[in-house]
Amino acid sequence: MALSEFDLIKHFFKRDLDQRNGIELGIGDDAAVVNVPAGQSLVMSMDTLVAGVHFPIDTPPDAIAYKALAVNLSDMAAMGAQPGWMLLGLTLPDADESWLAPFSHGLSCLADEYGVTLIGGDTTHGPLTITIQVNGLLPHGQALQRSGARAGDLIYVTGQLGDAGLGLKFVENNIDLDISPQRRDYFIQRLHRPTPRVTAGLALRGIATAAIDVSDGLLADLGHLVEASVVAATVNVEQLPIADELRVLSDEWWTLPLTAGDDYELCFTVAADNQAMVEKKLQEIDCPCYCIGRIEAGAGVKVKQGDETVRISSARGYQHFD
Ligand code: ADP
Ligand code: MG
């Protein structure tokens, strides 16, 4: 039975009003109302996923919901913000309950894990499109911006790079690699269910000089950071944290970790004097981090293997692996 728009919202998205997070009004009025505590700034970010563009149309609904929220939480992480509220813009081809039930379940599971409350949204009819606006808080003046890196700073990344890129190759069936089903599944999960580094972002407040999340590939995203900071970066491929499987893919094994997107790890810079402190802080929250290079005066991102400069063309990289 097709649901009306109001039944759909009531059934799948409205929950008892959450007393946390300073919410005065949630779903059900013309707009939501939240209170921002004194001394805090409101941080806002939005991402849209379009079926057939950002994910295959037959992707399981809970996986779509997970990723739609995870990519937004990753933006909060990259700002050092504590996420608190979200709005959901849902465009649906039909009000299919067998799609909506796992979608809303997937969304609320991840939202609960990060203490995020759905406070409103909009529901329309059309080709499947999911927009989430996530909102968070951080103390005034403490946002981790892209523009704060200075010559001499060390460049770090969390987690591993290239996992999601390899996962995509498995999903697209265009790689021939002798690998266990468990490891294959690990890479595919890294693509579908990235872990937003929210606690790492919070730990980096006041320490990182700049930060960005790696959504489009390290070279591209670090490129945005150095451009905003008006500096240059040198990355050494031997220091890139990668899975063993990536190393055997080709002679130019660094192409995937440098150019593939979707890892949603954080890339950040710190003053060299703070190296021990930042490593300790991230260790305390069990977030692996690796120093991969250094910020210098100049422009652009240089890649080195030992003393040799490595030339990377992402287009060539793609051809190479495809
Ligand atoms: P209006 O016509 O005043 O814009 P709507 O009918 O769009 O109101 O929405 C009614 C209420 O339901 C609002 O509080 C809105 O924020 C909420 N809402 C609508 N769609 C969604 C959704 N997909 N998820 C969460 N809340 C929603
Ligand atoms: Mg509306």
Coordinates of C-alpha atoms and ligand atoms in Angstrom, one line a residue:
M1 CA 0.0 0.0 0.0
A2 CA 1.4 3.4 -0.9
L3 CA 1.9 5.7 2.0
S4 CA 1.0 9.4 2.0
E5 CA 3.9 11.8 2.5
F6 CA 2.8 12.5 6.1
D7 CA 2.4 8.8 7.0
L8 CA 5.7 8.1 5.5
I9 CA 7.5 10.8 7.6
K10 CA 5.6 9.8 10.8
H11 CA 6.2 6.1 10.3
F12 CA 9.8 6.0 9.2
F13 CA 11.5 9.2 10.4
K14 CA 9.6 10.8 13.4
R15 CA 10.8 9.5 16.7
D16 CA 10.0 10.6 20.2
L17 CA 11.6 14.0 20.8
D18 CA 15.1 13.6 21.9
Q19 CA 15.9 15.7 24.9
R20 CA 19.6 15.8 24.1
N21 CA 21.3 18.2 21.9
G22 CA 19.3 21.3 22.9
I23 CA 16.4 20.5 20.5
E24 CA 13.4 22.7 21.1
L25 CA 11.4 21.5 18.1
G26 CA 12.1 18.5 15.9
I27 CA 10.1 16.9 13.1
G28 CA 6.5 18.1 12.7
D29 CA 6.5 21.9 12.6
D30 CA 7.4 24.2 9.7
A31 CA 11.0 24.1 10.8
A32 CA 13.2 22.7 13.6
V33 CA 14.5 24.8 16.5
V34 CA 17.8 24.0 18.3
N35 CA 19.7 26.0 20.9
V36 CA 23.4 26.6 20.3
P37 CA 25.2 26.8 23.7
A38 CA 27.1 30.1 24.5
G39 CA 30.7 30.0 23.3
Q40 CA 29.9 27.4 20.5
S41 CA 29.7 27.9 16.8
L42 CA 27.2 26.1 14.6
V43 CA 28.9 24.0 11.8
M44 CA 26.9 23.0 8.8
S45 CA 27.5 20.7 5.9
M46 CA 25.5 19.0 3.2
D47 CA 26.0 16.2 0.7
T48 CA 23.8 14.7 -1.9
L49 CA 23.8 11.2 -3.3
V50 CA 22.1 10.6 -6.6
A51 CA 21.1 7.0 -7.7
G52 CA 23.0 5.9 -10.8
V53 CA 25.6 8.7 -10.2
H54 CA 26.9 8.2 -6.7
F55 CA 25.7 4.6 -6.2
P56 CA 24.2 1.9 -8.3
I57 CA 20.4 2.0 -8.3
D58 CA 20.2 -1.5 -6.7
T59 CA 22.5 -0.7 -3.8
P60 CA 20.9 -2.0 -0.5
P61 CA 18.9 0.8 1.1
D62 CA 20.7 0.5 4.5
A63 CA 24.0 0.9 2.7
I64 CA 22.8 4.0 0.9
A65 CA 21.6 5.5 4.2
Y66 CA 24.9 4.6 5.9
K67 CA 27.0 6.2 3.3
A68 CA 24.9 9.3 2.9
L69 CA 25.3 10.1 6.6
A70 CA 28.9 8.8 6.9
V71 CA 30.2 11.2 4.2
N72 CA 28.5 14.1 6.1
L73 CA 29.9 13.0 9.4
S74 CA 33.3 12.9 7.7
D75 CA 33.0 16.6 6.9
M76 CA 32.2 17.3 10.5
A77 CA 35.3 15.3 11.5
A78 CA 37.4 17.3 9.1
M79 CA 36.3 20.5 10.8
G80 CA 36.8 19.2 14.3
A81 CA 33.1 19.5 15.0
Q82 CA 30.8 17.4 17.2
P83 CA 27.9 16.5 15.0
G84 CA 24.4 16.8 16.7
W85 CA 21.5 17.3 14.2
M86 CA 20.6 16.4 10.7
L87 CA 18.0 17.2 8.0
L88 CA 17.1 14.7 5.4
G89 CA 16.0 15.6 1.9
L90 CA 14.5 12.5 0.3
T91 CA 13.4 12.3 -3.3
L92 CA 11.7 8.9 -4.0
P93 CA 10.4 7.3 -7.1
D94 CA 7.7 5.7 -5.0
A95 CA 6.8 5.3 -1.3
D96 CA 8.0 1.7 -1.1
E97 CA 7.9 0.5 2.4
S98 CA 10.3 -2.4 1.7
W99 CA 12.9 0.2 0.7
L100 CA 12.0 2.8 3.4
A101 CA 12.2 0.4 6.3
P102 CA 15.9 -0.7 5.8
F103 CA 16.8 2.8 4.7
S104 CA 15.5 4.4 7.9
H105 CA 17.0 1.6 10.0
G106 CA 20.4 2.1 8.4
L107 CA 20.2 5.8 8.9
S108 CA 19.1 5.7 12.6
C109 CA 21.7 3.0 13.5
L110 CA 24.6 5.2 12.3
A111 CA 23.0 8.4 13.7
D112 CA 22.6 6.8 17.1
E113 CA 26.2 5.7 17.1
Y114 CA 27.3 9.3 16.7
G115 CA 24.6 10.9 18.8
V116 CA 23.0 12.7 15.8
T117 CA 19.2 13.4 15.8
L118 CA 17.1 13.8 12.7
I119 CA 15.2 17.0 13.2
G120 CA 13.6 17.6 9.9
G121 CA 13.8 17.4 6.1
D122 CA 11.7 17.3 3.0
T123 CA 10.2 14.5 1.0
T124 CA 9.5 14.7 -2.7
H125 CA 8.6 12.5 -5.6
G126 CA 11.2 11.9 -8.3
P127 CA 14.4 10.0 -9.2
L128 CA 16.0 8.5 -6.0
T129 CA 18.2 11.2 -4.4
I130 CA 19.3 11.6 -0.8
T131 CA 20.5 14.8 0.6
I132 CA 21.6 15.1 4.2
Q133 CA 22.5 18.3 6.0
V134 CA 24.4 17.6 9.2
N135 CA 25.0 20.2 11.8
G136 CA 27.4 20.2 14.6
L137 CA 29.1 22.4 17.3
L138 CA 32.6 23.5 18.0
P139 CA 34.0 26.1 20.4
H140 CA 34.3 29.6 18.8
G141 CA 37.4 29.9 16.7
Q142 CA 38.4 26.3 16.8
A143 CA 37.4 25.0 13.4
L144 CA 40.1 22.9 11.7
Q145 CA 40.4 24.8 8.4
R146 CA 42.1 23.9 5.2
S147 CA 44.1 27.1 5.2
G148 CA 46.2 26.8 8.3
A149 CA 49.2 24.7 7.1
R150 CA 52.6 26.4 7.4
A151 CA 56.1 25.5 6.0
G152 CA 57.7 23.0 8.3
D153 CA 54.5 21.3 9.4
L154 CA 54.2 17.5 9.2
I155 CA 51.5 15.9 7.1
Y156 CA 49.5 13.1 8.6
V157 CA 46.8 10.7 7.5
T158 CA 44.6 8.5 9.6
G159 CA 43.8 4.8 8.8
Q160 CA 44.8 3.3 5.4
L161 CA 44.6 4.8 1.9
G162 CA 43.4 3.0 -1.2
D163 CA 41.2 0.4 0.6
A164 CA 38.0 1.8 -0.8
G165 CA 39.6 2.2 -4.3
L166 CA 40.4 -1.5 -4.3
G167 CA 36.9 -2.3 -3.0
L168 CA 35.5 -0.4 -5.9
K169 CA 37.6 -2.6 -8.3
F170 CA 36.1 -5.7 -6.7
V171 CA 32.6 -4.3 -6.9
E172 CA 33.1 -3.4 -10.6
N173 CA 34.7 -6.8 -11.2
N174 CA 37.7 -5.3 -13.0
I175 CA 40.6 -6.7 -11.0
D176 CA 42.2 -10.1 -10.9
L177 CA 43.7 -10.6 -7.5
D178 CA 44.2 -13.8 -5.6
I179 CA 42.6 -12.9 -2.2
S180 CA 40.5 -14.6 0.5
P181 CA 36.8 -13.9 0.6
Q182 CA 37.2 -12.2 4.0
R183 CA 39.8 -9.8 2.7
R184 CA 37.8 -9.1 -0.4
D185 CA 34.8 -8.3 1.8
Y186 CA 37.0 -6.0 4.0
F187 CA 37.8 -3.8 1.0
I188 CA 34.2 -3.7 -0.2
Q189 CA 33.1 -2.7 3.3
R190 CA 35.7 0.0 3.4
L191 CA 34.0 1.4 0.2
H192 CA 30.4 1.0 1.4
R193 CA 30.8 1.6 5.1
P194 CA 33.6 4.1 5.7
T195 CA 34.3 5.0 9.4
P196 CA 33.9 8.8 9.8
R197 CA 36.8 9.9 11.9
V198 CA 34.7 12.1 14.2
T199 CA 36.6 11.4 17.5
A200 CA 39.9 12.0 15.7
G201 CA 38.6 15.4 14.5
L202 CA 37.7 16.3 18.1
A203 CA 41.1 15.2 19.3
L204 CA 42.8 17.3 16.7
R205 CA 41.2 20.6 17.8
G206 CA 43.8 23.1 18.9
I207 CA 46.6 20.8 17.6
A208 CA 46.2 20.4 13.8
T209 CA 47.1 23.5 11.8
A210 CA 44.9 22.3 8.9
A211 CA 42.6 19.4 8.0
I212 CA 40.6 17.9 5.2
D213 CA 38.8 14.6 4.7
V214 CA 40.1 12.3 1.9
S215 CA 37.0 11.9 -0.3
D216 CA 38.4 12.4 -3.7
G217 CA 41.9 10.9 -3.3
L218 CA 44.9 12.1 -1.3
L219 CA 46.5 14.0 -4.1
A220 CA 43.4 15.9 -4.9
D221 CA 42.4 16.6 -1.3
L222 CA 45.9 17.5 -0.1
G223 CA 46.1 19.7 -3.2
H224 CA 43.0 21.6 -1.9
L225 CA 44.7 22.0 1.5
V226 CA 48.0 23.3 0.2
E227 CA 46.2 25.7 -2.2
A228 CA 44.1 27.1 0.7
S229 CA 47.2 27.4 2.9
V230 CA 49.3 28.9 0.1
V231 CA 52.1 26.3 0.7
A232 CA 53.5 23.2 -1.0
A233 CA 53.6 19.6 0.2
T234 CA 56.0 16.7 -0.3
V235 CA 54.7 13.2 0.2
N236 CA 56.9 10.1 0.4
V237 CA 55.1 7.0 -1.1
E238 CA 57.1 4.7 1.2
Q239 CA 55.4 6.3 4.2
L240 CA 51.8 5.8 2.9
P241 CA 49.8 3.5 5.1
I242 CA 48.4 0.9 2.7
A243 CA 47.2 -2.7 2.8
D244 CA 49.7 -5.4 1.8
E245 CA 47.5 -6.3 -1.2
L246 CA 47.9 -2.9 -2.7
R247 CA 51.6 -3.2 -2.9
V248 CA 51.5 -6.2 -5.3
L249 CA 49.0 -4.6 -7.7
S250 CA 51.6 -3.1 -10.0
D251 CA 55.1 -1.5 -10.0
E252 CA 53.3 1.8 -9.4
W253 CA 51.4 0.6 -6.4
W254 CA 51.1 4.1 -5.0
T255 CA 48.7 5.1 -7.7
L256 CA 45.6 3.8 -5.9
P257 CA 46.3 5.2 -2.4
L258 CA 47.2 8.5 -4.0
T259 CA 44.3 8.9 -6.5
A260 CA 41.4 6.7 -5.5
G261 CA 38.6 8.4 -3.5
D262 CA 36.1 7.2 -0.9
D263 CA 38.4 6.4 2.0
Y264 CA 37.1 9.2 4.2
E265 CA 40.2 9.2 6.3
L266 CA 41.5 12.6 7.6
C267 CA 44.6 14.3 6.2
F268 CA 45.9 16.9 8.6
T269 CA 49.0 19.0 9.3
V270 CA 50.7 19.7 12.7
A271 CA 53.7 21.8 13.7
A272 CA 56.8 19.5 14.0
D273 CA 57.0 20.4 17.7
N274 CA 53.6 18.7 18.3
Q275 CA 54.5 15.4 16.6
A276 CA 54.7 13.4 19.8
M277 CA 51.6 15.0 21.3
V278 CA 49.4 14.4 18.3
E279 CA 50.5 10.8 18.0
K280 CA 49.8 10.2 21.7
K281 CA 46.4 11.8 21.4
L282 CA 45.3 9.7 18.5
Q283 CA 46.8 6.6 20.0
E284 CA 44.6 7.2 23.1
I285 CA 41.5 7.0 21.0
D286 CA 42.8 4.0 19.0
C287 CA 43.0 6.0 15.7
P288 CA 46.0 4.9 13.7
C289 CA 47.9 7.9 12.1
Y290 CA 51.0 8.1 9.9
C291 CA 53.3 10.9 9.0
I292 CA 53.5 10.9 5.2
G293 CA 55.4 14.1 4.4
R294 CA 56.1 17.7 5.1
I295 CA 54.7 21.1 4.2
E296 CA 57.1 23.5 2.4
A297 CA 57.1 26.9 0.9
G298 CA 55.8 27.0 -2.7
A299 CA 52.8 25.5 -4.4
G300 CA 51.4 22.0 -5.3
V301 CA 52.0 18.5 -4.1
K302 CA 55.2 16.7 -4.9
V303 CA 55.5 12.9 -4.6
K304 CA 58.8 11.2 -3.8
Q305 CA 60.0 7.6 -3.5
G306 CA 63.2 8.0 -1.5
D307 CA 65.0 10.9 -3.2
E308 CA 63.4 10.3 -6.6
T309 CA 60.4 12.4 -7.7
V310 CA 57.5 10.2 -8.8
R311 CA 55.3 11.5 -11.6
I312 CA 51.7 10.8 -11.1
S313 CA 48.9 11.3 -13.6
S314 CA 45.7 10.1 -12.2
A315 CA 44.3 9.6 -15.7
R316 CA 47.3 7.4 -16.4
G317 CA 46.8 5.7 -13.1
Y318 CA 43.3 4.8 -13.9
Q319 CA 44.3 3.3 -17.3
H320 CA 47.0 1.4 -15.6
F321 CA 44.7 -0.4 -13.2
D322 CA 41.6 -0.7 -15.4
Ligands
ADP1 P1 6.2 22.0 4.9 O1 5.2 21.8 3.8 O2 5.8 23.0 6.0 O3 7.6 22.3 4.3 P2 6.6 19.2 5.1 O4 5.4 18.6 4.8 O5 7.7 19.3 4.0 O6 6.3 20.7 5.7 O7 7.3 18.5 6.4 C1 6.6 18.4 7.5 C2 7.5 18.1 8.7 O8 8.2 16.8 8.4 C3 8.6 19.1 8.8 O9 8.9 19.2 10.2 C4 9.8 18.5 8.1 O10 11.0 19.0 8.6 C5 9.6 17.0 8.3 N1 10.1 16.2 7.2 C6 9.7 16.1 5.9 N2 10.4 15.2 5.2 C7 11.3 14.6 6.1 C8 12.2 13.6 6.0 N3 12.5 13.0 4.8 N4 12.9 13.3 7.1 C9 12.7 14.0 8.2 N5 11.8 14.9 8.4 C10 11.1 15.3 7.4
MG2 MG 8.7 21.1 3.1

